[in-house]
Short mmCIF file of C-alpha atoms in Angstrom, two decimals:
data_model
loop_
_atom_site.label_atom_id
_atom_site.label_comp_id
_atom_site.label_asym_id
_atom_site.label_seq_id
_atom_site.Cartn_x
_atom_site.Cartn_y
_atom_site.Cartn_z
CA UNK A 1 3.78 -7.17 -0.77
CA UNK A 2 2.53 -10.72 -0.61
CA UNK A 3 4.20 -13.20 1.72
CA UNK A 4 5.50 -16.65 0.83
CA UNK A 5 7.00 -18.88 3.49
CA UNK A 6 9.13 -22.00 3.25
CA UNK A 7 9.73 -24.70 5.79
CA UNK A 8 12.23 -25.79 6.85
CA UNK A 9 14.73 -23.01 6.23
CA UNK A 10 17.63 -25.40 6.68
CA UNK A 11 17.85 -29.18 6.70
CA UNK A 12 20.64 -31.73 6.95
CA UNK A 13 19.94 -35.33 6.08
CA UNK A 14 21.78 -38.56 5.43
CA UNK A 15 22.30 -39.89 1.95
CA UNK A 16 19.42 -42.08 0.83
CA UNK A 17 16.73 -40.41 2.90
CA UNK A 18 13.87 -38.27 1.61
CA UNK A 19 13.27 -34.64 2.49
CA UNK A 20 10.06 -32.64 2.12
CA UNK A 21 10.08 -28.86 1.69
CA UNK A 22 6.89 -26.85 2.08
CA UNK A 23 6.03 -23.61 0.32
CA UNK A 24 3.05 -21.60 1.51
CA UNK A 25 1.40 -18.43 0.26
CA UNK A 26 0.26 -16.73 3.45
CA UNK A 27 -1.98 -13.92 2.26
CA UNK A 28 -3.07 -14.79 -1.26
CA UNK A 29 -4.17 -17.78 -3.28
CA UNK A 30 -1.40 -19.13 -5.44
CA UNK A 31 -2.74 -20.67 -8.61
CA UNK A 32 0.77 -21.39 -9.84
CA UNK A 33 3.93 -22.17 -7.93
CA UNK A 34 7.46 -22.56 -9.19
CA UNK A 35 10.43 -24.41 -7.75
CA UNK A 36 14.03 -23.33 -8.29
CA UNK A 37 17.42 -24.48 -7.15
CA UNK A 38 20.43 -22.23 -6.82
CA UNK A 39 24.07 -23.08 -6.39
CA UNK A 40 26.44 -20.57 -4.73
CA UNK A 41 26.98 -17.45 -6.81
CA UNK A 42 24.93 -18.85 -9.66
CA UNK A 43 21.60 -17.94 -11.20
CA UNK A 44 18.26 -19.39 -10.29
CA UNK A 45 17.53 -22.62 -12.15
CA UNK A 46 13.87 -23.40 -12.71
CA UNK A 47 13.05 -26.99 -11.81
CA UNK A 48 9.31 -27.19 -12.30
CA UNK A 49 6.02 -25.33 -12.58
CA UNK A 50 2.94 -26.52 -10.73
CA UNK A 51 -0.64 -25.43 -11.09
CA UNK A 52 -3.06 -26.14 -8.29
CA UNK A 53 -4.70 -29.52 -8.76
CA UNK A 54 -2.56 -30.50 -11.74
CA UNK A 55 0.63 -32.45 -12.27
CA UNK A 56 3.79 -30.42 -12.27
CA UNK A 57 5.64 -29.57 -15.46
CA UNK A 58 9.33 -30.31 -15.10
CA UNK A 59 12.16 -28.59 -16.91
CA UNK A 60 14.38 -30.63 -19.16
CA UNK A 61 16.96 -32.55 -17.18
CA UNK A 62 15.03 -32.52 -13.91
CA UNK A 63 14.09 -36.02 -12.74
CA UNK A 64 10.43 -35.99 -11.85
CA UNK A 65 10.71 -39.25 -9.89
CA UNK A 66 13.44 -37.76 -7.76
CA UNK A 67 11.89 -34.34 -7.19
CA UNK A 68 8.23 -34.94 -6.38
CA UNK A 69 6.06 -31.84 -6.46
CA UNK A 70 2.55 -31.61 -5.07
CA UNK A 71 0.30 -28.56 -5.30
CA UNK A 72 -2.85 -29.80 -3.65
CA UNK A 73 -4.22 -26.47 -2.45
CA UNK A 74 -4.11 -22.81 -3.38
CA UNK A 75 -1.80 -22.04 -0.50
CA UNK A 76 0.56 -25.01 -0.31
CA UNK A 77 3.04 -26.73 -2.59
CA UNK A 78 5.57 -29.32 -1.50
CA UNK A 79 8.84 -30.50 -2.99
CA UNK A 80 10.08 -33.91 -1.89
CA UNK A 81 13.65 -34.85 -2.69
CA UNK A 82 13.62 -38.64 -2.72
CA UNK A 83 16.69 -40.75 -1.97
CA UNK A 84 18.79 -37.64 -1.57
CA UNK A 85 22.48 -37.72 -2.41
CA UNK A 86 25.26 -35.20 -1.72
CA UNK A 87 24.93 -33.76 -5.22
CA UNK A 88 21.36 -32.73 -4.33
CA UNK A 89 22.76 -30.34 -1.73
CA UNK A 90 21.64 -26.89 -2.83
CA UNK A 91 19.45 -23.90 -2.04
CA UNK A 92 15.83 -24.57 -3.01
CA UNK A 93 13.49 -21.63 -3.53
CA UNK A 94 9.81 -21.52 -4.38
CA UNK A 95 7.81 -18.69 -5.87
CA UNK A 96 4.08 -18.21 -6.07
CA UNK A 97 1.80 -16.46 -8.49
CA UNK A 98 -1.78 -15.51 -7.83
CA UNK A 99 -4.32 -12.79 -8.24
CA UNK A 100 -4.56 -9.95 -7.73
CA UNK A 101 -0.80 -9.47 -7.80
CA UNK A 102 -0.13 -10.78 -11.32
CA UNK A 103 3.47 -11.29 -10.42
CA UNK A 104 5.59 -13.80 -8.54
CA UNK A 105 6.67 -13.63 -4.92
CA UNK A 106 9.52 -15.77 -3.67
CA UNK A 107 9.95 -17.70 -0.49
CA UNK A 108 13.04 -17.25 1.69
CA UNK A 109 14.57 -20.50 0.48
CA UNK A 110 15.57 -23.83 2.03
CA UNK A 111 19.17 -24.89 2.34
CA UNK A 112 19.54 -28.65 1.93
CA UNK A 113 22.73 -30.42 2.92
CA UNK A 114 22.99 -34.14 2.23
CA UNK A 115 25.76 -35.95 4.07
CA UNK B 1 20.95 -14.07 -28.52
CA UNK B 2 19.84 -14.58 -24.93
CA UNK B 3 16.33 -13.46 -24.06
CA UNK B 4 17.48 -11.15 -21.29
CA UNK B 5 20.92 -9.62 -21.04
CA UNK B 6 22.16 -8.11 -17.79
CA UNK B 7 25.65 -6.97 -16.91
CA UNK B 8 26.73 -9.18 -13.98
CA UNK B 9 29.05 -6.57 -12.52
CA UNK B 10 30.26 -6.50 -9.85
CA UNK B 11 29.37 -2.85 -9.39
CA UNK B 12 30.88 -0.93 -6.50
CA UNK B 13 29.71 2.57 -5.56
CA UNK B 14 30.18 4.91 -2.60
CA UNK B 15 27.36 5.46 -0.17
CA UNK B 16 24.94 8.14 -1.38
CA UNK B 17 25.61 7.51 -5.08
CA UNK B 18 22.91 7.05 -7.68
CA UNK B 19 22.98 3.51 -9.03
CA UNK B 20 21.78 2.58 -12.49
CA UNK B 21 21.08 -1.07 -13.29
CA UNK B 22 20.00 -2.15 -16.74
CA UNK B 23 18.73 -5.06 -18.80
CA UNK B 24 17.92 -5.55 -22.44
CA UNK B 25 15.54 -8.14 -23.79
CA UNK B 26 14.79 -9.56 -27.19
CA UNK B 27 11.13 -10.64 -27.20
CA UNK B 28 8.87 -7.65 -27.84
CA UNK B 29 5.82 -9.64 -26.67
CA UNK B 30 6.82 -9.26 -23.02
CA UNK B 31 4.53 -6.96 -21.07
CA UNK B 32 5.47 -7.47 -17.41
CA UNK B 33 8.79 -6.32 -16.03
CA UNK B 34 10.15 -6.89 -12.55
CA UNK B 35 13.19 -6.15 -10.45
CA UNK B 36 14.13 -8.42 -7.58
CA UNK B 37 16.78 -7.97 -4.92
CA UNK B 38 18.52 -11.03 -3.53
CA UNK B 39 20.71 -11.02 -0.48
CA UNK B 40 23.17 -13.84 0.02
CA UNK B 41 21.46 -17.06 1.14
CA UNK B 42 17.98 -15.54 0.83
CA UNK B 43 15.16 -15.79 -1.68
CA UNK B 44 14.65 -12.92 -4.16
CA UNK B 45 12.54 -10.03 -2.89
CA UNK B 46 10.26 -8.19 -5.32
CA UNK B 47 11.28 -4.52 -5.53
CA UNK B 48 9.43 -3.14 -8.50
CA UNK B 49 6.79 -4.42 -10.89
CA UNK B 50 5.82 -2.58 -14.08
CA UNK B 51 3.30 -3.36 -16.74
CA UNK B 52 4.17 -2.13 -20.24
CA UNK B 53 6.20 1.04 -20.77
CA UNK B 54 6.78 3.93 -18.42
CA UNK B 55 8.24 4.84 -15.08
CA UNK B 56 7.37 3.72 -11.60
CA UNK B 57 8.76 5.17 -8.40
CA UNK B 58 8.82 3.74 -4.90
CA UNK B 59 10.86 5.61 -2.34
CA UNK B 60 14.49 5.60 -3.45
CA UNK B 61 13.80 3.20 -6.32
CA UNK B 62 12.66 4.07 -9.83
CA UNK B 63 11.96 1.52 -12.54
CA UNK B 64 11.85 2.49 -16.20
CA UNK B 65 10.67 0.46 -19.15
CA UNK B 66 11.33 1.50 -22.75
CA UNK B 67 9.60 -1.06 -24.92
CA UNK B 68 10.68 0.63 -28.14
CA UNK B 69 14.31 -0.03 -27.21
CA UNK B 70 13.59 -3.24 -25.27
CA UNK B 71 15.44 -1.71 -22.35
CA UNK B 72 14.60 -1.73 -18.65
CA UNK B 73 16.34 0.14 -15.86
CA UNK B 74 16.35 0.38 -12.10
CA UNK B 75 17.68 3.50 -10.42
CA UNK B 76 18.58 3.63 -6.76
CA UNK B 77 18.97 7.08 -5.24
CA UNK B 78 21.00 7.82 -2.14
CA UNK B 79 22.36 4.30 -2.10
CA UNK B 80 23.01 2.71 1.29
CA UNK B 81 25.30 -0.14 2.38
CA UNK B 82 22.11 -2.14 3.03
CA UNK B 83 21.43 -1.98 -0.71
CA UNK B 84 24.42 -4.25 -1.30
CA UNK B 85 22.92 -7.33 -2.93
CA UNK B 86 22.35 -8.98 -6.29
CA UNK B 87 19.69 -7.33 -8.42
CA UNK B 88 17.77 -9.46 -10.90
CA UNK B 89 15.64 -8.19 -13.73
CA UNK B 90 12.82 -10.49 -14.76
CA UNK B 91 10.28 -10.48 -17.52
CA UNK B 92 6.88 -12.15 -17.45
CA UNK B 93 3.83 -12.60 -17.32
CA UNK B 94 3.92 -13.93 -13.81
CA UNK B 95 1.82 -17.02 -14.35
CA UNK B 96 4.52 -18.50 -16.55
CA UNK B 97 8.20 -19.06 -15.78
CA UNK B 98 9.90 -15.69 -15.57
CA UNK B 99 12.89 -14.98 -17.77
CA UNK B 100 15.67 -13.68 -15.57
CA UNK B 101 18.79 -11.75 -16.25
CA UNK B 102 21.93 -13.19 -14.70
CA UNK B 103 21.84 -10.57 -11.93
CA UNK B 104 24.12 -7.64 -11.10
CA UNK B 105 26.10 -7.76 -7.86
CA UNK B 106 26.09 -4.35 -6.21
CA UNK B 107 28.30 -3.22 -3.35
CA UNK B 108 27.68 0.12 -1.67
CA UNK B 109 30.73 1.19 0.27
CA UNK B 110 30.28 3.27 3.42
#
């Protein structure tokens, strides 16, 4: 199957700093990417949908000024958590959709801990 | 009524058992059906992907879709301890946000 990578896999930062997470589709062109967060033993929560070259569409309740999403190329999307606080600590996962797969492949996830 | 219903389990079976995981959905317009496996602290891994009704087999895994009943199933034959994970059903199409079931936690006991 198609491969999606995320970097970093794990990050610890101080409260008030910004953190950037990268999501890359390694062997296909991702026209659409999705960002999720997941708390322990809970379901995936969709944060936003991004189409290449367009502004992201955020889910209700997700602060777009806090979670900046950029999808500037067909193989890369980034999520920047600005002015991170301890409550932003979570597991962030991206998924990518692109032809010819017609389905979504997930990255391995990034664990963010804000001290 | 939720769009996708999935029994959260947990489900515990002995090694070698046949496992049956199921979801029901409400929107008959859905055409794409997926099963993902998620290990703890990892991203979901695509196991099976089916378009419309029918069966699809891949090794020990078989996915079934019955659109008339709005029912999808995943069967795991000869289950192994390494199959212990959370299994998520998802309904698409893939270029829009997928609708997920809550996931079923499976434990295969050696």
